[in-house]
Amino acid sequence: LMAIEFKNLEQLKLMRRAGLVVAETLELVKAAIEPGISTNHLNEIAVKHLKKSNAKSNFLNYHGYPAVICASVNEQIVHGIPNDNKIKNGDIVSIDFGAIVEGWHGDSAFSVVAGDADKEDLKLLATCEESMWRGIAAARVGGKLTDISCAIEEYINSQGKYGILREYGGHGIGSAMHQEPHVLNFGAPGMGPELEVGIALAIEPMITRGTHKTKVLEDEWTVVSQDGSRGAHFEHTFTLAPDGKPFVLTAFDGGKSDLGRLGVEISSLIS
Ligand code: MF3
Ligand code: CO
């Protein structure tokens, strides 16, 4: 489908239910991350919470993907497949997860350091996360899609020399996980489709401490940096609600604290 799917309030409320399942699951997974545990164990936590929530996975069997989370460690940036390897002290662990409730999708991701963190790794993660919030905060009804892209890139570049992945980006989301439009994490503002009420986008910057260049491992999924530099990935699903204000469907507080800090008021139509 080449058209953007605009959602009404009723549909956005179903997407919020999916978003809350995603937020709860990621909270449980994050709490379990420590040196010595495996990413397969994290996947099991997510499987259990999906079942308990009567939600379905949008990752499992997606083009043959074999798990409900993506778990990417260190130089793996995104789409890592969970395995039995033990997470080590100081590893960067990036978890991506999505859920479907009554046919409506949510998608979110975070990166965290297990155990003792290198200071530059923490800076990498903070830069990636804040670029995601700056991107969401740049979305305005009547604005253009690449206003988001530009805000993400400008923030990252203001923080140091990071590689911003070019071949991967954010996406429309709703009655399917991946919809139009593709959202680049770089570029000039003022281009692409106009942002209108009812649009829902997954915003997901992916950056490294080195090159933007990537390769895909033999498993045909895991995306690693070509120079072995460590990466980070944050993602939230948000909408521009019928009152014209944003709401972050995969954040417990709808984005109130982080968007508020950036001077953007969130919608009160969804809770
Ligand atoms: N959630 C990822 C994204 O952000 C896609 C995961 S690929 C899958 O777009 F195969 F794991 F589903
Ligand atoms: Co996504």
Coordinates of C-alpha atoms and ligand atoms in Angstrom, one line a residue:
L1 CA 0.0 0.0 0.0
M2 CA 1.5 3.3 -1.1
A3 CA -0.7 5.6 0.9
I4 CA -0.3 6.8 4.5
E5 CA -2.9 5.2 6.8
F6 CA -4.5 7.9 9.0
K7 CA -6.1 6.7 12.2
N8 CA -9.2 7.9 13.9
L9 CA -9.4 8.2 17.7
E10 CA -11.0 4.8 18.2
Q11 CA -8.1 3.2 16.2
L12 CA -5.5 5.2 18.1
K13 CA -7.0 3.9 21.4
L14 CA -6.4 0.3 20.2
M15 CA -2.9 1.3 19.2
R16 CA -2.4 2.6 22.7
R17 CA -3.4 -0.8 24.1
A18 CA -0.7 -2.4 21.9
G19 CA 1.7 0.4 22.9
L20 CA 1.2 -0.2 26.6
V21 CA 1.8 -4.0 26.2
V22 CA 5.0 -3.0 24.5
A23 CA 6.0 -0.6 27.3
E24 CA 5.2 -3.2 30.0
T25 CA 7.2 -5.9 28.2
L26 CA 10.2 -3.7 27.6
E27 CA 10.1 -2.7 31.3
L28 CA 10.2 -6.4 32.4
V29 CA 12.9 -7.2 29.9
K30 CA 15.0 -4.2 30.9
A31 CA 14.8 -5.2 34.6
A32 CA 16.2 -8.6 33.8
I33 CA 19.2 -7.4 31.9
E34 CA 22.5 -8.1 33.8
P35 CA 25.8 -9.9 33.1
G36 CA 25.3 -13.7 33.0
I37 CA 21.8 -13.9 31.5
S38 CA 21.2 -14.8 27.9
T39 CA 19.1 -13.0 25.3
N40 CA 17.0 -16.1 24.8
H41 CA 16.0 -15.7 28.5
L42 CA 14.9 -12.1 27.7
N43 CA 12.9 -13.4 24.7
E44 CA 11.1 -15.9 27.0
I45 CA 10.1 -13.0 29.3
A46 CA 8.6 -11.2 26.4
V47 CA 6.8 -14.4 25.1
K48 CA 5.2 -14.8 28.6
H49 CA 4.1 -11.2 28.9
L50 CA 2.5 -11.3 25.4
K51 CA 0.6 -14.4 26.3
K52 CA -0.5 -12.9 29.7
S53 CA -1.7 -9.7 27.8
N54 CA -3.6 -11.6 25.1
A55 CA -1.4 -9.9 22.6
K56 CA 0.4 -11.3 19.5
S57 CA 3.9 -10.8 18.2
N58 CA 4.5 -8.8 15.1
F59 CA 8.1 -9.9 15.0
L60 CA 7.7 -13.7 15.1
N61 CA 7.7 -15.1 11.6
Y62 CA 8.0 -11.7 10.1
H63 CA 9.9 -12.6 6.8
G64 CA 10.8 -15.7 8.8
Y65 CA 12.2 -13.9 11.9
P66 CA 12.5 -16.6 14.7
A67 CA 11.8 -14.6 17.9
V68 CA 9.5 -12.0 19.5
I69 CA 12.3 -9.6 20.4
C70 CA 15.4 -8.5 18.6
A71 CA 18.5 -8.5 20.9
S72 CA 21.6 -6.8 19.5
V73 CA 24.8 -6.7 21.6
N74 CA 27.7 -4.2 21.2
E75 CA 28.7 -3.9 17.5
Q76 CA 25.4 -5.4 16.6
I77 CA 23.1 -2.4 16.1
V78 CA 19.7 -3.9 15.2
H79 CA 17.9 -7.2 14.3
G80 CA 20.1 -9.4 16.4
I81 CA 18.5 -12.9 17.0
P82 CA 18.3 -14.0 20.7
N83 CA 20.7 -16.8 21.6
D84 CA 22.2 -18.6 24.6
N85 CA 25.3 -16.5 24.9
K86 CA 25.7 -14.8 28.3
I87 CA 25.6 -11.0 28.4
K88 CA 29.0 -9.7 29.7
N89 CA 29.8 -6.9 32.1
G90 CA 29.8 -3.6 30.1
D91 CA 27.9 -5.0 27.1
I92 CA 25.5 -2.7 25.3
V93 CA 22.2 -4.5 24.9
S94 CA 19.6 -3.2 22.4
I95 CA 16.2 -4.7 22.7
D96 CA 13.5 -4.1 20.0
F97 CA 9.9 -5.4 20.6
G98 CA 6.5 -5.1 19.1
A99 CA 2.9 -6.3 19.8
I100 CA -0.5 -6.5 18.1
V101 CA -3.7 -5.9 20.0
E102 CA -7.0 -6.4 18.0
G103 CA -5.0 -6.0 14.8
W104 CA -3.2 -2.8 15.8
H105 CA 0.5 -2.6 16.2
G106 CA 3.1 -1.0 18.6
D107 CA 6.9 -1.0 18.2
S108 CA 9.6 0.3 20.5
A109 CA 13.2 -0.2 21.4
F110 CA 15.9 0.8 23.9
S111 CA 19.6 0.3 24.5
V112 CA 21.2 -0.2 27.9
V113 CA 24.6 -1.1 29.3
A114 CA 24.7 -4.3 31.4
G115 CA 26.8 -3.9 34.6
D116 CA 29.6 -1.3 34.6
A117 CA 29.3 1.2 31.8
D118 CA 32.0 2.9 29.7
K119 CA 31.4 6.6 29.8
E120 CA 31.5 7.0 26.0
D121 CA 29.0 4.1 25.7
L122 CA 26.6 6.0 28.0
K123 CA 27.1 9.1 25.9
L124 CA 26.3 7.1 22.8
L125 CA 23.0 5.9 24.4
A126 CA 22.0 9.2 25.7
T127 CA 22.6 10.9 22.3
C128 CA 20.6 8.2 20.5
E129 CA 17.6 8.4 23.0
E130 CA 17.5 12.2 23.0
S131 CA 17.7 12.4 19.2
M132 CA 14.5 10.2 19.1
W133 CA 12.7 12.7 21.5
R134 CA 13.9 15.7 19.4
G135 CA 12.6 14.0 16.3
I136 CA 9.2 13.4 17.8
A137 CA 9.1 16.9 19.2
A138 CA 9.7 18.3 15.7
A139 CA 6.5 16.7 14.4
R140 CA 3.8 19.3 13.8
V141 CA 0.4 19.1 12.0
G142 CA 1.0 21.0 8.8
G143 CA 4.8 20.3 9.0
K144 CA 6.7 17.9 6.8
L145 CA 8.0 14.4 7.4
T146 CA 11.7 15.3 7.1
D147 CA 11.4 18.0 9.8
I148 CA 11.6 14.9 12.1
S149 CA 14.6 13.5 10.2
C150 CA 16.5 16.8 10.3
A151 CA 15.9 17.2 14.1
I152 CA 17.3 13.8 14.7
E153 CA 20.4 14.3 12.7
E154 CA 21.1 17.8 14.0
Y155 CA 21.0 16.7 17.6
I156 CA 23.3 13.7 17.0
N157 CA 25.8 15.8 15.1
S158 CA 25.7 18.4 17.9
Q159 CA 26.9 15.7 20.4
G160 CA 30.0 14.4 18.6
K161 CA 31.1 12.2 15.8
Y162 CA 28.6 9.4 15.5
G163 CA 27.7 7.2 12.5
I164 CA 24.0 7.5 11.6
L165 CA 22.7 4.4 9.8
R166 CA 21.5 5.1 6.2
E167 CA 19.9 1.9 5.1
Y168 CA 17.5 1.7 8.1
G169 CA 15.0 4.1 9.5
G170 CA 11.6 4.6 11.0
H171 CA 8.2 3.9 9.5
G172 CA 4.5 4.3 9.4
I173 CA 2.7 1.9 11.7
G174 CA -0.9 1.0 12.4
S175 CA -2.8 -2.0 11.0
A176 CA 0.6 -3.4 10.0
M177 CA 4.1 -3.0 11.6
H178 CA 5.8 -1.4 8.6
Q179 CA 3.8 1.1 6.6
E180 CA 4.5 4.2 4.5
P181 CA 6.3 6.5 4.9
H182 CA 9.9 5.5 5.5
V183 CA 11.4 7.9 8.0
L184 CA 15.1 8.8 7.4
N185 CA 17.2 9.7 10.5
F186 CA 19.0 12.4 8.5
G187 CA 18.4 15.0 5.8
A188 CA 17.1 18.4 5.1
P189 CA 13.8 19.6 6.6
G190 CA 10.6 20.5 4.8
M191 CA 10.4 17.6 2.5
G192 CA 8.2 14.5 2.1
P193 CA 4.5 14.1 2.9
E194 CA 2.7 16.6 5.1
L195 CA 2.2 15.5 8.7
E196 CA -1.6 15.3 9.4
V197 CA -3.8 14.3 12.3
G198 CA -4.0 10.6 12.6
I199 CA -0.6 9.8 11.3
A200 CA 1.3 7.2 13.4
L201 CA 5.1 6.8 13.1
A202 CA 7.8 4.6 14.7
I203 CA 10.8 6.9 15.1
E204 CA 14.0 4.9 15.5
P205 CA 17.5 6.4 15.3
M206 CA 20.3 3.9 15.0
I207 CA 23.8 5.2 15.6
T208 CA 27.4 4.0 16.2
R209 CA 30.5 5.3 17.8
G210 CA 32.2 5.0 14.4
T211 CA 31.0 4.4 10.9
H212 CA 27.5 4.6 9.5
K213 CA 28.3 1.6 7.3
T214 CA 26.8 -1.7 8.1
K215 CA 26.7 -5.3 7.0
V216 CA 24.3 -8.2 7.7
L217 CA 25.7 -11.3 9.3
E218 CA 25.4 -14.9 7.8
D219 CA 22.2 -15.4 9.9
E220 CA 20.6 -12.9 7.4
W221 CA 19.3 -10.7 10.2
T222 CA 21.9 -9.2 12.5
V223 CA 23.0 -5.8 11.4
V224 CA 26.6 -4.9 12.6
S225 CA 28.8 -1.9 12.1
Q226 CA 31.5 -2.5 9.4
D227 CA 34.2 -1.2 11.7
G228 CA 33.1 -3.1 14.8
S229 CA 32.1 0.1 16.6
R230 CA 29.3 -0.2 19.2
G231 CA 25.8 0.9 18.4
A232 CA 22.6 2.1 20.0
H233 CA 19.0 2.0 19.0
F234 CA 15.9 3.7 20.6
E235 CA 12.4 3.6 19.2
H236 CA 8.9 4.9 20.1
T237 CA 5.6 4.8 18.2
F238 CA 3.8 8.1 18.3
T239 CA 0.8 9.8 16.7
L240 CA -0.6 13.2 16.0
A241 CA -3.9 12.9 17.8
P242 CA -7.2 14.5 16.5
D243 CA -6.5 17.6 18.7
G244 CA -3.3 18.1 16.7
K245 CA -1.0 17.3 19.6
P246 CA 1.4 14.3 19.7
F247 CA 1.0 11.3 21.9
V248 CA 3.7 8.6 22.4
L249 CA 1.7 5.4 22.3
T250 CA 4.6 3.2 23.6
A251 CA 5.6 5.4 26.5
F252 CA 3.8 4.9 29.9
D253 CA 3.3 8.7 30.2
G254 CA 2.5 9.3 26.6
G255 CA 5.7 11.3 26.3
K256 CA 4.5 13.9 28.7
S257 CA 7.8 14.3 30.6
D258 CA 10.2 14.2 27.7
L259 CA 8.2 16.2 25.2
G260 CA 7.2 18.6 28.0
R261 CA 10.9 19.2 28.7
L262 CA 11.2 20.2 25.0
G263 CA 8.3 22.6 25.2
V264 CA 5.7 20.3 23.5
E265 CA 2.3 19.6 25.1
I266 CA 0.9 16.1 24.6
S267 CA -2.7 15.2 23.6
S268 CA -5.2 14.6 26.3
L269 CA -7.5 12.6 24.0
I270 CA -5.6 9.4 24.7
S271 CA -4.4 8.1 28.1
Ligands
MF3_1 N1 10.8 -3.6 15.1 C1 11.8 -3.5 14.0 C2 11.6 -2.1 13.5 O1 11.8 -1.3 14.3 C3 11.6 -4.6 13.0 C4 12.0 -5.9 13.6 S1 12.3 -6.9 12.3 C5 11.7 -8.3 12.9 O2 11.2 -1.8 12.4 F1 11.8 -9.2 12.0 F2 12.2 -8.7 14.0 F3 10.4 -8.2 13.1
CO2 CO 10.3 -0.1 14.0

